[in-house]
XYZ file of C-alpha atoms in Angstrom:
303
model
C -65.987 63.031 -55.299
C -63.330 61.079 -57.511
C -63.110 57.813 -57.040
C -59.549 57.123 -58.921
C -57.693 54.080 -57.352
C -53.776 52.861 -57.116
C -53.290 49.264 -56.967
C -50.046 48.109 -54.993
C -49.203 44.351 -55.411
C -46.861 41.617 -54.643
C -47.067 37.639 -54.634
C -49.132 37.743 -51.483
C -51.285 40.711 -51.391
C -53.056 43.377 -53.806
C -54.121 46.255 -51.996
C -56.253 49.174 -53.495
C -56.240 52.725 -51.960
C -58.678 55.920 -53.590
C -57.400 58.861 -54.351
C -60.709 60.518 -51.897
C -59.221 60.858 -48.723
C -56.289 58.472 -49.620
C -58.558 55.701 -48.260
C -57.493 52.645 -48.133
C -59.924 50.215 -50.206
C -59.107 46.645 -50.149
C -57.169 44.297 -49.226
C -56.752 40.929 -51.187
C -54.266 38.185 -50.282
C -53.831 35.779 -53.603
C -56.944 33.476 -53.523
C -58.854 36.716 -53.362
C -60.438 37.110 -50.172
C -60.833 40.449 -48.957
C -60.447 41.895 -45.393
C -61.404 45.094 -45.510
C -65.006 46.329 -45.246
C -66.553 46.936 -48.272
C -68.739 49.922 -47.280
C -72.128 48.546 -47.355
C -74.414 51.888 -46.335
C -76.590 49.593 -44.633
C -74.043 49.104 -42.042
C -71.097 52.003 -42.417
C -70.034 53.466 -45.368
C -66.989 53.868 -45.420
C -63.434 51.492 -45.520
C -60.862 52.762 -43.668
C -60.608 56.347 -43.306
C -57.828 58.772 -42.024
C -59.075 61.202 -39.045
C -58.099 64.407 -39.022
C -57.608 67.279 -37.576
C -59.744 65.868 -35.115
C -60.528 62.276 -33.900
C -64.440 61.774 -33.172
C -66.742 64.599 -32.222
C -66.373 67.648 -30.580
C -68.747 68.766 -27.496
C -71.603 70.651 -29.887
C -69.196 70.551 -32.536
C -67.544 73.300 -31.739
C -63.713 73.998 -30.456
C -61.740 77.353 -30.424
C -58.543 79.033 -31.212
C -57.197 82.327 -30.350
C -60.422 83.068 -28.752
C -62.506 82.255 -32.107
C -65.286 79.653 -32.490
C -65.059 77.235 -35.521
C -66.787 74.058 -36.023
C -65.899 70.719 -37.103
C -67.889 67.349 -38.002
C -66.794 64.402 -35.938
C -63.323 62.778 -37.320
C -62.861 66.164 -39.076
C -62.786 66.679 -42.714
C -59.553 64.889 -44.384
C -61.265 61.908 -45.094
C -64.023 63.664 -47.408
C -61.615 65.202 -49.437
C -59.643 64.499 -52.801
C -55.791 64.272 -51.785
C -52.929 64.663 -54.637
C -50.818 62.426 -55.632
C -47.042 62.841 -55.097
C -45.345 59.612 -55.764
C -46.207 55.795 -56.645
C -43.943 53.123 -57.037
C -44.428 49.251 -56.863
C -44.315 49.044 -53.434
C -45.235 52.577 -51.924
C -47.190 55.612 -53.014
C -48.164 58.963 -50.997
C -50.421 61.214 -51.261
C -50.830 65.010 -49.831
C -53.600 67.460 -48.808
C -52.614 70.892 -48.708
C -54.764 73.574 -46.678
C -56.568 75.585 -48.704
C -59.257 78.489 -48.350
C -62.277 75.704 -47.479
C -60.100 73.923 -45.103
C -58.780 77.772 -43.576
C -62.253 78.669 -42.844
C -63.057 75.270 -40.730
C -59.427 75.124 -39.118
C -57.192 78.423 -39.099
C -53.715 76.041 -39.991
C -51.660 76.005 -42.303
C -50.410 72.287 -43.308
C -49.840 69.727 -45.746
C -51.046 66.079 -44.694
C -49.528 63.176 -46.330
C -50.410 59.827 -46.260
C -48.457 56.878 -47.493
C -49.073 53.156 -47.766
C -46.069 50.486 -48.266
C -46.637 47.087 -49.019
C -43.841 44.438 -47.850
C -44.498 40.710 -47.793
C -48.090 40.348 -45.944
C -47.891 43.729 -43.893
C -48.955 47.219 -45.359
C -47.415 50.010 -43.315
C -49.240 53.093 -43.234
C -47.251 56.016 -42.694
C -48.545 59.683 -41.685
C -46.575 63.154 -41.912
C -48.092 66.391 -40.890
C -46.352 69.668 -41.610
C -46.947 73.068 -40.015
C -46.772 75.423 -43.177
C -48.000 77.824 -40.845
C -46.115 80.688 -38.364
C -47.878 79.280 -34.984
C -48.330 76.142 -33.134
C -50.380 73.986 -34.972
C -52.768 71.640 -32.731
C -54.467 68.639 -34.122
C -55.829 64.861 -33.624
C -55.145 62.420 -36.479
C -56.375 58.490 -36.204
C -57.224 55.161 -38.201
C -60.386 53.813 -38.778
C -60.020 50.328 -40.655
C -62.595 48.433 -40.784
C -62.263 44.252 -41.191
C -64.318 41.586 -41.873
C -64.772 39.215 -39.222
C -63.452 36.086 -40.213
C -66.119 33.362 -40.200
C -68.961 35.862 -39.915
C -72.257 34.181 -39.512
C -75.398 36.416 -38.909
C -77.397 33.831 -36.785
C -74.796 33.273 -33.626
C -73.757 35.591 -31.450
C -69.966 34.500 -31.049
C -67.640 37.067 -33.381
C -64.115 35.353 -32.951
C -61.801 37.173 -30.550
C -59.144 40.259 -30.186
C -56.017 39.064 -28.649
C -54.292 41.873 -27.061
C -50.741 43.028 -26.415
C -48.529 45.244 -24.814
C -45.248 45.960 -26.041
C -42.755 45.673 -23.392
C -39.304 47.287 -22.670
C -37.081 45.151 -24.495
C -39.538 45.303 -28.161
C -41.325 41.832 -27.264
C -44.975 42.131 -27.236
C -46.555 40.613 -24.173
C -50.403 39.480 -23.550
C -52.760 42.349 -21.977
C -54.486 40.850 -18.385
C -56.535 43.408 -17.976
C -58.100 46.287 -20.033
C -59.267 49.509 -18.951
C -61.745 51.691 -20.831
C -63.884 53.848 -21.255
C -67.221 55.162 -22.913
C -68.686 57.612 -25.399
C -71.645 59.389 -23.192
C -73.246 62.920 -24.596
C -72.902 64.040 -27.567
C -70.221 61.667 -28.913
C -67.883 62.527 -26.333
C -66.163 60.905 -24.130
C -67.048 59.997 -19.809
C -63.808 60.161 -18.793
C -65.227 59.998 -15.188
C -66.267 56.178 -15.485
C -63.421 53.677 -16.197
C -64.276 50.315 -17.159
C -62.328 46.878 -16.435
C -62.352 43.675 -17.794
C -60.063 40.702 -16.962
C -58.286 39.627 -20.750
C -56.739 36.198 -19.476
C -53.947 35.589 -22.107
C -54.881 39.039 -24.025
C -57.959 37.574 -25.247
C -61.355 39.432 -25.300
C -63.905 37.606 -26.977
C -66.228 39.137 -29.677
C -69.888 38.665 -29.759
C -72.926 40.516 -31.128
C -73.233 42.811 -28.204
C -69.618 43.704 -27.247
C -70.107 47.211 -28.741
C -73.714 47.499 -27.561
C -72.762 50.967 -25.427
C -70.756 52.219 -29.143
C -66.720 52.569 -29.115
C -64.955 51.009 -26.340
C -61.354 53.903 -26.086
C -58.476 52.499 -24.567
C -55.778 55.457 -23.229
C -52.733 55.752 -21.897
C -50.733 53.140 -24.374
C -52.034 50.078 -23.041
C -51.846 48.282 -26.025
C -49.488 48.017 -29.143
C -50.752 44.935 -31.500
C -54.489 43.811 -31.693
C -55.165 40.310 -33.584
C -58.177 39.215 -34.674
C -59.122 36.109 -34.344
C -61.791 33.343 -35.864
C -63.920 31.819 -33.438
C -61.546 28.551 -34.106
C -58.724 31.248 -32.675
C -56.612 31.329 -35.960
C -55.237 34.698 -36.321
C -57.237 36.662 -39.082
C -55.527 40.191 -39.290
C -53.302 42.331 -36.996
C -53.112 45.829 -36.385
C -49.569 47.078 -34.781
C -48.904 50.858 -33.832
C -47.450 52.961 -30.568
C -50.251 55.440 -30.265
C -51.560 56.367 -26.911
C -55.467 55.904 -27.535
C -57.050 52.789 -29.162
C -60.514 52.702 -30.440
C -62.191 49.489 -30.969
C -65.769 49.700 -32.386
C -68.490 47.835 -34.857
C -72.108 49.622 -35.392
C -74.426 48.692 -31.925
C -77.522 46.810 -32.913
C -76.650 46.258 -36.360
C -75.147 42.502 -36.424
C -72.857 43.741 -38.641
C -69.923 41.845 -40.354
C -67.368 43.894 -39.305
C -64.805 45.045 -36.563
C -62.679 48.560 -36.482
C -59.401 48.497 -34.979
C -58.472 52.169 -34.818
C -55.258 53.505 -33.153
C -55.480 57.232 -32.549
C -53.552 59.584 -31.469
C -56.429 61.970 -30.237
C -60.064 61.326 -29.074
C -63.306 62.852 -28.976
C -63.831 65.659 -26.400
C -64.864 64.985 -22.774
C -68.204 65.576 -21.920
C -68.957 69.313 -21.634
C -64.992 70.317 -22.424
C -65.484 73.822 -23.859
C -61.541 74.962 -23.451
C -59.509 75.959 -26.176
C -58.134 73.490 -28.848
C -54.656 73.605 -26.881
C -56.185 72.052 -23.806
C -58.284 69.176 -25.482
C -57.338 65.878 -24.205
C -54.976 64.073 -26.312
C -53.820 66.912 -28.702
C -50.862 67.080 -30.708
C -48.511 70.304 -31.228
C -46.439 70.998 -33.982
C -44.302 74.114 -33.888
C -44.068 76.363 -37.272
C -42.068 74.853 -39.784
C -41.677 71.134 -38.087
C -43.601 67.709 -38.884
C -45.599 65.248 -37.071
C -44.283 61.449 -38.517
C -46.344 58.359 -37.274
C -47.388 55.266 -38.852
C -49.136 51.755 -38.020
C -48.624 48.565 -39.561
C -51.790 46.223 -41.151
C -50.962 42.369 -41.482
C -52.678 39.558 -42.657
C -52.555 35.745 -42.423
């Protein structure tokens, strides 16, 4: 794999994305701290990938299409994969992955994936557009998986800091989150759709500690939040993550104590349990008729 970076900067941030699956690297603000995960192996390795045509695993790793069997990793294969690049300036660049023969033989579309990245003041917006080169309805998952330092990470206590959670409401203003509902990843790295989770989030704020993720991803559905902040354990805001997708997963390695949170708003998540339907019926798929585009984006910023 090539490892052949583009470095966007302005007077408050430097931010580095790699040409291999138009990852985004690092994040700098101006006295050099970093928030993004720097991809120890020990821990996860890997910064802040883009999912797709699939977010998280399939039940035995298999789906079908037009009656045919074909088999995907979890998160699909976009992020292992050396994307183009179509246009850089100081403040934007975008990159594309076209199908090809090796992608054809894993997932029978036609398309062109871009990915851009746009860096304004302290917010980097990432921007995804999916085309259908292809003469049928094209279904797929794409999703976010940035990964942030906690921001006063120390290995010997258990407290993390805190997400603050909001909704946006009707009128654009973005209001705290009372209550969360999720669920769990059971079999296979798919979801138990069957067992819904609560917890009360007084103010939008769920605090972080060593064992939050002990039972792996927590996946939120059905749009209930639009802005996650993370917080220090003093509560000073950290890094937000903003976006209008209906899933949200929220996730660091169980076990592991490690230094880092992902924020990951998806639109798509892993099968249910034991779903062995076509790709058309998966739970939160996305269709694309022949010749249109699928535009979404999310927006990173830092304080």
């Amino acid at each position: 794999k090539t490892h052949d970076m583009i470095t966007l900067k302005n007077d408050i941030l430097s931010i580095k994305v790699d040409r291999h699956g138009a990852e985004l690297w690092s994040i700098r603000d101006h006295s050099g701290r970093e928030f993004i995960w720097q991809a120890d192996p020990a821990f996860w390795k890997r910064h802040a990938p883009v999912l797709f045509p699939i977010v998280g695993s399939l039940w035995d790793k298999k789906y079908r299409v037009d009656g045919k069997e074909y088999s995907l990793e979890q998160h699909g294969f976009a992020r292992d994969m050396d994307f183009h690049l179509v246009s850089s300036d100081e403040n934007t660049l975008w990159y594309e992955l076209k199908s090809d023969a090796e992608t054809l033989a894993k997932y029978p579309y036609a398309f062109t994936l871009k990915i851009g990245y746009k860096l304004t003041g302290n917010k980097i917006q990432v921007m995804w557009d999916v085309s259908n080169n292809d003469g049928k309805t094209m279904y797929f998952q794409i999703g976010a998986h940035p990964a942030f330092y906690y921001p006063d990470f120390n290995p010997d206590t258990e407290e993390r800091g805190a997400f603050r959670l909001y909704k946006r409401g009707e009128n654009g203003e973005m209001k705290p989150l009372e209550t969360l509902k999720y669920i769990l990843i059971s079999e296979k790295g798919c979801a138990d759709t069957e067992h819904v989770y609560e917890l009360e989030t007084p103010e939008g704020k769920l605090p972080l500690t060593t064992s939050t993720f002990d039972h792996d991803a927590l996946i939120i559905e059905n749009q209930q939040v639009s802005k996650v902040v993370l917080e220090s354990c003093a509560g000073e805001p950290f890094v937000s993550v903003e976006f209008e997708t209906p899933a949200l997963g929220m996730w660091s390695p169980a076990g592991l104590n490690a230094p880092f949170v992902c924020i990951e708003p998806w639109y798509g998540r892993c099968d249910r349990k034991g779903f062995t339907g076509p790709l058309d019926e998966k739970d939160l798929v996305n269709a694309v008729a022949p010749g249109q585009s699928f535009r979404a984006s999310y927006t990173i910023e830092v304080f």
